[in-house]
XYZ file of C-alpha atoms in Angstrom:
712
model
C 0.000 0.000 0.000
C 2.844 2.391 0.838
C 4.416 1.715 -2.530
C 1.192 2.583 -4.332
C 0.974 5.884 -2.439
C 4.601 6.720 -3.262
C 4.054 5.950 -6.963
C 0.901 8.047 -7.131
C 2.473 11.021 -5.290
C 5.525 10.921 -7.515
C 3.457 10.728 -10.715
C 1.051 13.462 -9.473
C 3.868 15.887 -8.603
C 5.546 15.296 -11.977
C 2.262 15.975 -13.795
C 1.687 19.075 -11.655
C 5.206 20.274 -12.493
C 4.505 19.741 -16.216
C 1.247 21.718 -16.012
C 2.949 24.513 -14.023
C 5.668 24.695 -16.677
C 3.031 25.104 -19.388
C 1.361 27.865 -17.367
C 4.648 29.796 -17.220
C 4.425 30.277 -20.979
C 1.763 32.957 -20.394
C 3.891 34.749 -17.802
C 7.330 34.595 -19.441
C 6.376 34.337 -23.073
C 9.139 31.757 -23.675
C 6.858 29.123 -25.238
C 9.293 26.553 -26.715
C 11.459 26.314 -23.628
C 8.583 25.626 -21.301
C 6.960 23.143 -23.720
C 10.191 21.127 -23.823
C 10.502 21.231 -20.027
C 6.846 20.245 -19.654
C 7.305 17.403 -22.190
C 10.344 16.115 -20.290
C 8.334 16.096 -17.082
C 5.458 14.271 -18.802
C 7.917 11.658 -20.068
C 9.257 11.227 -16.561
C 5.683 10.859 -15.297
C 5.069 8.309 -18.093
C 8.106 6.324 -17.029
C 6.775 6.302 -13.473
C 3.423 5.053 -14.800
C 5.197 2.192 -16.575
C 6.997 1.324 -13.365
C 3.744 1.600 -11.445
C 1.995 -0.694 -13.989
C 4.747 -3.306 -13.647
C 4.421 -3.067 -9.914
C 0.723 -3.690 -10.101
C 1.211 -6.642 -12.501
C 3.611 -8.213 -10.034
C 0.814 -8.238 -7.562
C 1.705 -5.008 -5.777
C 3.729 -6.930 -3.289
C 6.777 -5.847 -1.437
C 8.059 -2.627 0.082
C 9.088 0.357 -2.052
C 12.745 0.475 -2.658
C 15.166 3.265 -2.159
C 14.826 4.258 -5.798
C 11.157 4.942 -5.375
C 11.794 7.234 -2.424
C 14.438 9.054 -4.450
C 12.021 9.382 -7.370
C 9.408 10.804 -5.009
C 11.882 13.338 -3.664
C 12.929 14.299 -7.219
C 9.298 14.787 -8.234
C 8.728 16.981 -5.185
C 11.801 19.034 -5.923
C 10.789 19.382 -9.564
C 7.355 20.654 -8.587
C 8.775 23.073 -5.988
C 11.384 24.284 -8.450
C 8.846 24.983 -11.177
C 6.594 26.787 -8.692
C 9.496 28.932 -7.411
C 10.584 29.655 -10.961
C 6.990 30.723 -11.661
C 7.055 33.091 -8.708
C 10.400 34.481 -9.863
C 9.190 35.082 -13.399
C 5.963 36.550 -12.067
C 8.029 39.013 -10.050
C 10.115 39.796 -13.114
C 6.952 40.294 -15.148
C 5.499 42.637 -12.525
C 8.755 44.581 -12.404
C 8.878 44.852 -16.186
C 5.280 46.010 -16.256
C 6.014 48.625 -13.597
C 9.128 49.726 -15.473
C 7.177 50.033 -18.681
C 4.567 52.104 -16.905
C 7.263 54.320 -15.377
C 8.937 54.607 -18.754
C 5.648 55.618 -20.340
C 5.085 58.190 -17.614
C 8.644 59.507 -17.985
C 8.309 59.740 -21.749
C 4.986 61.537 -21.315
C 6.614 63.983 -18.885
C 9.562 64.542 -21.225
C 7.187 65.121 -24.114
C 5.122 67.522 -22.008
C 8.205 69.527 -21.017
C 8.678 70.487 -24.634
C 12.470 70.494 -24.398
C 14.823 68.257 -26.298
C 16.828 65.721 -24.248
C 19.987 64.024 -25.418
C 22.278 61.674 -23.464
C 25.940 61.226 -24.393
C 28.416 58.801 -22.882
C 31.799 59.919 -21.602
C 33.167 59.594 -25.144
C 30.438 61.955 -26.389
C 28.560 59.278 -28.305
C 24.813 59.816 -28.406
C 23.026 57.211 -26.292
C 19.533 58.645 -26.314
C 17.441 61.317 -28.038
C 13.857 62.167 -27.313
C 11.478 62.862 -30.156
C 11.883 66.629 -29.897
C 15.640 66.399 -30.512
C 14.989 64.026 -33.400
C 12.506 66.502 -34.869
C 15.028 69.324 -34.491
C 18.189 67.687 -35.880
C 17.360 64.101 -36.797
C 18.108 60.668 -35.292
C 21.824 60.415 -34.490
C 22.004 57.722 -31.813
C 25.415 56.061 -31.875
C 27.139 59.054 -33.477
C 29.448 61.573 -31.848
C 27.446 64.584 -30.719
C 29.845 67.188 -32.157
C 29.637 65.545 -35.568
C 25.891 64.950 -35.429
C 24.821 68.238 -33.905
C 27.494 70.758 -34.935
C 28.885 69.172 -38.125
C 32.379 69.293 -36.639
C 35.295 66.930 -36.869
C 36.546 67.816 -33.425
C 35.079 68.496 -30.011
C 33.490 71.961 -29.541
C 35.745 74.473 -27.747
C 33.277 75.276 -24.958
C 31.280 72.063 -24.871
C 28.979 72.256 -21.812
C 28.912 68.435 -21.514
C 32.703 68.221 -21.243
C 32.688 71.095 -18.747
C 30.128 69.217 -16.636
C 32.324 66.085 -16.850
C 35.277 68.102 -15.532
C 33.702 69.800 -12.521
C 30.500 67.839 -12.005
C 28.377 71.016 -12.189
C 25.562 72.170 -14.440
C 26.619 74.365 -17.395
C 24.449 76.437 -19.719
C 25.133 78.182 -23.012
C 23.189 79.638 -25.913
C 23.785 78.857 -29.573
C 22.329 80.024 -32.851
C 22.090 78.397 -36.251
C 20.657 79.263 -39.638
C 17.672 77.266 -40.851
C 15.278 77.534 -43.759
C 12.928 79.434 -41.433
C 15.638 81.864 -40.331
C 17.931 81.991 -37.318
C 17.173 79.452 -34.596
C 18.325 80.064 -31.037
C 18.679 77.253 -28.494
C 19.686 77.121 -24.852
C 21.725 74.039 -23.877
C 21.894 72.939 -20.239
C 24.335 70.093 -19.549
C 24.574 68.088 -16.321
C 26.502 64.901 -15.398
C 24.792 61.521 -14.904
C 26.377 59.498 -12.092
C 26.122 55.895 -10.976
C 25.506 54.752 -7.412
C 29.185 55.099 -6.580
C 29.278 58.716 -7.730
C 31.209 58.085 -10.938
C 30.126 60.032 -14.013
C 28.856 57.633 -16.648
C 27.137 60.002 -19.077
C 26.045 63.567 -19.710
C 22.505 64.819 -20.153
C 21.809 67.802 -22.416
C 18.492 69.638 -22.201
C 17.968 71.613 -25.411
C 15.378 74.408 -25.270
C 14.283 76.344 -28.342
C 14.445 80.023 -27.278
C 13.936 81.547 -30.729
C 10.616 83.093 -29.706
C 12.115 84.516 -26.528
C 15.105 85.926 -28.400
C 12.873 87.588 -30.977
C 10.683 89.022 -28.199
C 13.797 90.298 -26.406
C 14.998 91.918 -29.624
C 11.630 93.555 -30.184
C 11.673 94.805 -26.587
C 15.229 96.133 -26.982
C 14.282 97.848 -30.230
C 11.211 99.319 -28.563
C 13.238 100.582 -25.605
C 16.106 101.865 -27.743
C 13.778 103.651 -30.145
C 11.545 105.110 -27.425
C 11.189 108.895 -27.407
C 11.901 109.063 -23.674
C 15.143 108.150 -21.960
C 15.167 104.721 -20.295
C 17.960 103.797 -17.908
C 19.216 101.425 -15.246
C 21.821 102.332 -12.621
C 22.958 101.140 -9.244
C 22.854 103.245 -6.093
C 26.558 104.055 -6.497
C 25.794 105.864 -9.739
C 27.160 103.352 -12.253
C 25.122 103.322 -15.456
C 24.130 99.757 -16.287
C 21.942 100.605 -19.268
C 20.911 103.682 -21.249
C 18.773 103.679 -24.378
C 19.498 105.697 -27.511
C 17.085 108.489 -26.590
C 18.887 109.140 -23.298
C 22.290 108.999 -24.992
C 21.153 111.587 -27.557
C 19.421 113.691 -24.912
C 22.626 114.043 -22.902
C 24.783 114.412 -26.046
C 26.978 111.336 -25.604
C 28.462 109.378 -28.481
C 27.332 105.933 -27.332
C 25.912 104.087 -24.314
C 29.456 103.014 -23.382
C 30.607 106.627 -23.534
C 27.796 107.594 -21.185
C 28.413 104.626 -18.881
C 32.054 105.620 -18.461
C 30.977 109.084 -17.256
C 28.492 107.795 -14.681
C 25.238 109.389 -13.585
C 26.490 111.443 -10.627
C 28.200 114.028 -12.819
C 25.023 114.546 -14.828
C 23.090 116.214 -12.005
C 23.423 119.990 -12.044
C 22.847 119.989 -8.280
C 24.467 116.913 -6.631
C 22.091 117.223 -3.676
C 19.142 116.436 -5.946
C 20.339 112.871 -6.470
C 20.574 112.370 -2.715
C 16.970 113.516 -2.381
C 15.909 111.051 -5.096
C 17.784 108.142 -3.466
C 16.250 108.931 -0.068
C 12.758 109.066 -1.587
C 13.336 105.738 -3.336
C 14.540 104.095 -0.146
C 11.455 105.327 1.712
C 8.726 104.779 -0.884
C 10.332 102.483 -3.451
C 9.532 104.798 -6.350
C 9.395 108.417 -7.504
C 7.158 109.799 -10.248
C 7.742 112.847 -12.461
C 10.425 114.376 -10.244
C 11.483 117.621 -11.926
C 15.173 118.447 -11.905
C 18.063 119.521 -14.135
C 20.737 117.388 -15.788
C 23.904 118.436 -17.576
C 24.759 117.135 -21.022
C 28.251 116.024 -21.964
C 28.886 119.524 -23.374
C 27.531 121.249 -20.256
C 24.092 122.244 -21.529
C 21.245 122.268 -19.016
C 18.356 119.889 -19.625
C 15.100 120.228 -17.710
C 13.749 116.726 -17.131
C 11.006 114.715 -15.449
C 12.452 111.636 -13.744
C 10.540 108.511 -12.745
C 12.324 105.624 -11.028
C 11.840 102.451 -9.015
C 14.287 100.821 -6.624
C 14.797 97.040 -6.589
C 17.509 96.188 -4.098
C 20.535 98.141 -5.293
C 19.215 98.721 -8.819
C 17.434 101.874 -9.992
C 15.502 101.809 -13.241
C 13.109 104.231 -14.827
C 12.428 106.893 -17.446
C 13.625 110.441 -18.132
C 11.504 112.873 -20.168
C 13.158 115.948 -21.673
C 10.937 118.970 -20.931
C 13.505 121.630 -21.877
C 11.486 122.815 -24.862
C 8.287 122.739 -22.834
C 9.894 124.887 -20.122
C 11.091 127.292 -22.798
C 7.609 127.497 -24.286
C 6.101 127.978 -20.826
C 8.516 130.842 -20.160
C 7.689 132.384 -23.524
C 3.979 131.994 -22.846
C 4.314 133.605 -19.412
C 6.327 136.426 -20.960
C 3.760 136.868 -23.724
C 0.926 136.898 -21.184
C 2.816 139.419 -19.074
C 3.440 141.616 -22.095
C -0.223 141.293 -23.063
C -1.291 142.301 -19.563
C 1.085 145.257 -19.573
C -0.168 146.147 -23.042
C -3.751 146.165 -21.801
C -2.704 148.360 -18.882
C -0.832 150.809 -21.091
C -3.783 150.929 -23.489
C -6.072 151.940 -20.625
C -3.570 154.530 -19.416
C -3.297 155.932 -22.931
C -7.088 156.256 -23.136
C -7.253 158.275 -19.928
C -4.362 160.456 -21.098
C -6.042 160.982 -24.447
C -9.239 162.265 -22.851
C -7.260 164.689 -20.677
C -5.077 165.776 -23.584
C -8.126 166.310 -25.781
C -9.453 168.805 -23.240
C -6.078 170.536 -22.830
C -5.448 170.756 -26.575
C -9.005 171.888 -27.247
C -9.132 174.621 -24.666
C -5.597 175.681 -25.583
C -6.570 176.098 -29.227
C -9.751 177.967 -28.318
C -7.724 180.256 -26.070
C -5.189 180.820 -28.831
C -7.899 181.595 -31.399
C -9.348 184.261 -29.102
C -5.982 185.944 -28.455
C -4.533 188.718 -30.561
C -1.485 187.874 -32.599
C 0.643 190.282 -30.547
C -0.630 189.059 -27.185
C 2.464 188.465 -24.971
C 0.759 185.377 -23.449
C 0.324 183.748 -26.868
C 3.840 182.285 -26.606
C 2.883 180.574 -23.339
C -0.147 179.002 -25.017
C 2.085 177.771 -27.847
C 4.373 176.129 -25.275
C 1.357 174.462 -23.626
C 0.186 173.115 -26.998
C 3.697 171.913 -27.883
C 3.976 170.085 -24.568
C 0.586 168.445 -25.029
C 1.658 167.409 -28.534
C 4.669 165.636 -27.045
C 2.393 164.018 -24.465
C 0.081 162.889 -27.271
C 3.045 161.293 -29.035
C 3.874 159.458 -25.802
C 0.359 157.999 -25.612
C 0.650 156.913 -29.240
C 3.871 155.116 -28.306
C 2.069 153.362 -25.479
C -0.629 152.247 -27.906
C 2.008 150.997 -30.333
C 3.545 148.867 -27.573
C 0.153 147.423 -26.700
C -0.111 146.434 -30.401
C -3.470 148.121 -30.541
C -2.738 151.248 -32.523
C -3.734 151.291 -36.157
C -0.853 151.215 -38.605
C -0.783 152.403 -42.188
C 0.400 149.227 -43.898
C 1.665 149.497 -47.460
C 3.899 147.474 -49.727
C 7.427 148.781 -49.210
C 10.921 147.787 -50.258
C 12.558 147.202 -46.888
C 16.027 147.934 -48.266
C 14.879 151.361 -49.476
C 13.432 152.187 -46.063
C 16.668 151.175 -44.285
C 18.780 153.079 -46.790
C 16.595 156.172 -46.391
C 16.902 156.211 -42.605
C 20.631 155.434 -42.775
C 21.792 159.055 -42.781
C 19.675 159.877 -39.747
C 21.028 156.824 -37.920
C 24.594 157.804 -38.760
C 24.123 161.307 -37.340
C 22.403 159.822 -34.299
C 25.307 157.448 -33.582
C 28.000 160.118 -33.765
C 31.479 160.087 -35.250
C 33.046 157.692 -32.732
C 30.773 154.792 -33.759
C 31.362 153.028 -37.066
C 28.095 152.548 -38.967
C 27.858 149.726 -41.517
C 24.891 148.718 -43.676
C 24.924 145.479 -45.707
C 21.714 145.068 -47.688
C 20.827 141.970 -49.662
C 20.698 142.164 -53.445
C 17.249 142.689 -54.904
C 14.101 143.867 -53.219
C 12.711 142.702 -49.888
C 9.023 143.482 -50.230
C 7.029 143.572 -47.012
C 3.652 144.931 -45.947
C 4.631 147.546 -43.383
C 4.322 151.084 -42.105
C 7.631 152.568 -43.229
C 7.573 155.299 -40.577
C 7.231 152.696 -37.834
C 10.048 150.574 -39.302
C 12.190 153.715 -39.282
C 11.209 154.263 -35.645
C 12.337 150.707 -34.823
C 15.769 151.285 -36.348
C 16.157 154.679 -34.677
C 15.256 153.236 -31.275
C 17.747 150.382 -31.696
C 20.430 152.824 -32.834
C 19.749 155.068 -29.839
C 20.145 152.150 -27.426
C 23.329 151.036 -29.193
C 24.797 154.543 -28.969
C 24.105 154.707 -25.232
C 25.730 151.270 -24.798
C 28.935 152.448 -26.545
C 29.956 155.753 -24.902
C 33.568 155.077 -25.805
C 32.824 154.200 -29.430
C 32.352 150.941 -31.281
C 30.565 149.581 -34.325
C 26.915 149.358 -35.352
C 25.758 147.187 -38.249
C 22.450 146.641 -40.038
C 22.121 143.714 -42.467
C 19.204 142.268 -44.405
C 18.573 138.985 -46.174
C 15.642 136.769 -47.150
C 15.145 133.648 -45.006
C 12.755 130.707 -44.802
C 11.419 129.696 -41.400
C 10.611 125.988 -41.245
C 9.168 123.725 -38.577
C 12.655 122.941 -37.268
C 13.301 126.657 -36.636
C 9.977 126.971 -34.798
C 10.762 123.856 -32.739
C 14.230 125.070 -31.719
C 13.456 128.732 -31.004
C 9.877 128.347 -29.793
C 8.434 131.128 -31.976
C 7.660 131.863 -35.585
C 5.401 130.578 -38.320
C 6.508 128.654 -41.370
C 7.051 130.879 -44.400
C 9.233 133.481 -46.145
C 10.618 136.376 -44.118
C 12.906 139.364 -44.409
C 15.556 139.180 -41.700
C 16.930 142.454 -40.320
C 19.962 141.905 -38.099
C 21.087 144.835 -35.954
C 24.410 144.311 -34.148
C 26.445 146.514 -31.837
C 29.676 146.059 -29.892
C 28.390 147.702 -26.735
C 28.419 146.657 -23.102
C 25.953 143.816 -23.635
C 23.391 142.527 -21.137
C 23.167 139.763 -18.577
C 20.436 137.116 -18.637
C 18.192 138.877 -16.103
C 18.284 142.160 -18.035
C 17.738 140.336 -21.327
C 14.514 138.817 -19.984
C 13.015 142.275 -19.291
C 14.229 144.474 -22.152
C 10.847 144.584 -23.910
C 8.898 145.575 -20.793
C 7.611 149.172 -20.838
C 9.333 151.587 -18.480
C 12.147 149.098 -17.826
C 15.490 150.816 -18.316
C 19.084 150.402 -17.192
C 19.854 154.051 -17.870
C 20.254 156.711 -15.220
C 17.238 158.700 -14.045
C 16.297 161.308 -16.610
C 18.183 159.597 -19.447
C 15.488 157.234 -20.679
C 11.792 156.459 -20.390
C 12.094 152.694 -20.772
C 9.650 152.756 -23.704
C 12.122 152.435 -26.591
C 12.371 148.650 -26.877
C 8.790 148.092 -25.744
C 7.685 150.253 -28.675
C 9.977 148.253 -30.976
C 8.422 145.047 -29.669
C 4.892 146.352 -30.223
C 5.615 147.562 -33.758
C 7.123 144.246 -34.858
C 4.278 142.239 -33.318
C 1.764 144.525 -35.025
C 3.470 143.739 -38.336
C 2.990 139.991 -37.629
C 6.721 139.664 -37.224
C 9.120 138.392 -34.574
C 11.999 139.976 -32.694
C 14.679 138.245 -30.673
C 17.769 139.466 -28.877
C 20.975 137.690 -27.913
C 23.564 139.335 -25.703
C 26.270 138.690 -23.142
C 28.033 141.139 -20.849
C 31.002 142.648 -22.670
C 30.080 141.097 -26.042
C 27.512 143.498 -27.420
C 23.977 142.752 -28.533
C 22.324 141.356 -31.649
C 18.676 141.960 -32.516
C 17.047 139.780 -35.174
C 13.796 140.997 -36.699
C 11.691 138.753 -38.951
C 9.026 140.397 -41.148
C 6.809 138.363 -43.531
C 7.696 139.060 -47.157
C 5.220 139.638 -49.983
C 6.088 138.430 -53.468
C 4.484 140.758 -56.040
C 5.661 141.755 -59.488
C 3.822 145.060 -59.583
C 5.603 148.280 -58.785
C 5.442 149.021 -55.083
C 4.895 152.684 -55.712
C 1.714 151.926 -57.653
C 0.351 150.081 -54.601
C 0.788 152.981 -52.246
C -2.481 154.608 -51.331
C -2.930 158.250 -52.077
C -3.658 160.486 -49.089
C -6.832 162.523 -49.731
C -6.607 166.285 -49.538
C -7.945 167.820 -46.304
C -11.004 170.054 -46.436
C -10.801 173.718 -45.681
C -11.447 174.600 -42.044
C -15.029 175.877 -41.972
C -18.023 175.773 -39.645
C -21.738 175.232 -40.303
C -25.307 175.635 -39.089
C -26.241 171.963 -38.672
C -27.283 170.274 -35.431
C -24.863 167.755 -33.898
C -25.771 165.211 -31.193
C -22.726 164.637 -28.959
C -22.525 161.474 -26.809
C -19.434 161.540 -24.542
C -19.107 160.157 -21.002
C -16.204 162.487 -20.091
C -17.902 165.742 -19.060
C -14.807 167.902 -19.645
C -14.311 166.590 -23.172
C -18.052 166.935 -23.855
C -18.055 170.592 -22.756
C -14.980 171.309 -24.876
C -16.479 169.830 -28.052
C -19.788 171.602 -27.430
C -18.011 174.945 -26.965
C -15.844 174.417 -30.056
C -18.719 173.445 -32.357
C -20.963 176.246 -31.093
C -18.152 178.766 -31.713
C -18.195 177.644 -35.367
C -21.972 177.971 -35.765
C -23.205 174.458 -35.024
C -26.126 173.643 -32.728
C -25.177 171.019 -30.132
C -27.298 168.535 -28.166
C -25.471 166.703 -25.338
C -25.758 163.147 -23.979
C -23.582 161.522 -21.287
C -24.039 157.880 -22.416
C -25.533 155.659 -25.122
C -29.011 155.435 -23.607
C -29.232 159.205 -23.189
C -28.079 159.633 -26.794
C -30.884 157.397 -28.120
C -33.456 159.266 -26.006
C -32.159 162.667 -27.149
C -32.299 161.593 -30.789
C -35.859 160.314 -30.484
C -36.874 163.700 -29.087
C -35.045 165.676 -31.827
C -34.909 163.244 -34.767
C -35.895 165.822 -37.381
C -33.351 168.399 -36.191
C -30.202 166.273 -35.893
C -27.830 166.126 -38.894
C -24.819 164.368 -37.353
C -24.071 161.975 -34.489
C -20.686 162.533 -32.794
C -20.340 159.461 -30.556
C -17.571 158.233 -28.280
C -17.159 154.483 -28.910
C -16.710 153.360 -25.286
C -19.517 154.604 -23.042
C -21.641 153.268 -20.152
C -24.993 151.514 -20.692
C -24.836 151.521 -24.507
C -21.598 151.990 -26.388
C -21.445 154.289 -29.385
C -21.937 151.542 -31.972
C -24.976 150.092 -30.166
C -26.600 153.515 -29.866
C -25.891 154.214 -33.541
C -27.430 150.879 -34.632
C -30.605 151.604 -32.643
C -30.898 155.113 -34.116
C -30.377 153.776 -37.664
C -33.531 151.696 -37.294
C -35.456 154.978 -37.056
C -33.358 157.021 -39.500
C -31.235 154.740 -41.721
C -29.402 157.583 -43.506
C -28.244 159.324 -40.338
C -24.565 160.347 -40.422
C -22.196 159.413 -37.591
C -18.630 160.256 -36.590
C -17.016 158.015 -33.971
C -14.197 159.076 -31.665
C -12.189 157.218 -29.017
C -9.060 157.410 -26.934
C -8.809 153.600 -26.811
C -6.641 151.566 -29.096
C -7.948 150.273 -32.404
C -8.440 146.651 -31.291
C -10.712 147.750 -28.445
C -12.664 149.877 -30.906
C -12.897 146.885 -33.270
C -14.313 144.737 -30.474
C -17.201 147.194 -30.176
C -18.014 146.785 -33.866
C -16.382 149.956 -35.210
C -13.742 149.543 -37.908
C -11.941 152.685 -38.955
C -11.828 151.650 -42.592
C -15.587 151.069 -42.731
C -16.792 154.015 -40.608
C -16.062 157.690 -39.955
C -13.603 157.700 -37.089
C -11.173 160.105 -35.446
C -8.916 159.126 -32.561
C -8.181 161.123 -29.418
C -6.427 163.319 -28.592
C -7.769 165.433 -31.428
C -7.011 169.085 -32.062
C -9.876 171.527 -32.775
C -8.835 172.031 -36.426
C -8.776 168.254 -36.990
C -12.176 167.816 -35.349
C -13.759 170.692 -37.275
C -12.368 169.442 -40.585
C -13.606 165.898 -39.903
C -17.097 167.092 -38.865
C -17.365 169.180 -42.014
C -16.080 166.301 -44.129
C -18.720 163.855 -42.807
C -21.550 166.383 -43.185
C -20.521 167.127 -46.770
C -20.330 163.443 -47.714
């Protein structure tokens, strides 16, 4: 019985081993090997069956021999061995599966990174390339990297892989290459790959395509370099780390390196300003639109707005050049000041004119009533002469305020300068050399020749006073074109053709503070009693009234140069034919008509009433525009002429006249005013379109004008 059990166990274990071997085919995949092993085990089981059959035929008698026990042990060992081998291969299979999964994950990660990865051995042979590298430069596994990647026969001079082999650190460099799509830029990062003992066995290169970044950086650099404002970066010590082209040009350096070598500290006109900026940055981290002054390389002053931020020790920001804006602001302030002073002088002139009208009027009436041999007649003549000089002064004030009417005609500027030359020469005296250099041909301008002469005489007078010990005085003319660049640089002017008059002297010159005030009325550097301070202000007013420009440059001890620009007129016709003829004046006579006077100044009103009544006229008075309308309505059939002051309370002269015309359209009117022409224009009265006479007016002038209007 024991023998039967041993036989059956042995055969069963051998069959189990054969089946287990066949099952390992699925796990290991090695089909033929396991079939042969399984077949061998089946044959061994078959042999045991033969032995078992013989044993049964013999009657199943006897004890099992040693060989049967050994066979049983072998069968057991075979089964255990196959089972253990199955476990081993199952473990291997699980490990391989896990490795494949990890490999798939790693490849997915590498693909997601978007960078190329290449592995070279210590001899620089390519061991591995990911798909991105293959797409970039092809499949070169097994080749030397310098030959495959760089088309070289020898190792690259600064190979980052070799450098990482030498020191065990990570090394990075950038390279560029030409492709069909243009220049390609890549960043290569090399690091060593070590085994468990720390020995370097390979090098890994990560290749990143940075073409897009490089192009963006270039666009940014171009944008910064071509910006209209200065962009900079410095450290707190004052070293310039970066300056764009605009800042280099602004501060007149040759290049960014030239500017960097000079540093930023020397650029501040006031060194304390930079300390203030640094302190503000350290407190707040930034400053915005800080206004200060910088010096260019040549020493010019630049007014700037500075904005900056502080990041550690680095300052970066922008600088805006506002030099031209400051110049324009100063010119605007000066123009506004001159306009305000002009308005003031115009008002003063009006008040003077009313007073002078009364003085001149009563003086003439007094003179007319005196005998020719009256010893007091000389005193009256002196009074009238003095008032005439005062009247000229008020006209000068009105010229400065650019509100006095000018008699503009086409003139040849060279002829005018040549004509006044003799007077200027006598004015200068023998110890001052007088030179005139006129351009060839005519310089035709629309101007009042008498006022241009006055300009030259005033400039000559100032030059004479500036050269008590002698010197030289020169007047030159030439045609010039003012363009946008001229206007941009000098801050004044309008594009077009101009006649340039340059007046130069070698006198004492002026400092900057004096130069800023020379065109202000009543400003003078002369001693008391030697000047009114109106000379240059009158010059300024005349040139402005001619739509021209005047500028002065001067330094102490170097004389002065005045440049006058007058718009030219290009006409082929003879200038003399364009000059207007002055009409002959009417004979001084009176009349018997009725005149309605509207004048708010009682003294002037009484004077005119007395004068007109002395010459036979009937006079009706009104103190303002409303009273004038009322008086006319009451005497509409009697009144032949309206004599209205333009500027009056309630209704001005023009408004009263318009209301009266609605009742009597053909009524005649003579306007008068002591205000400047622009003020009169604002009230609707234009001298060319209406009968007008300006104050102060002498009795003969008034009588002639009244008679002229009545006879029209």
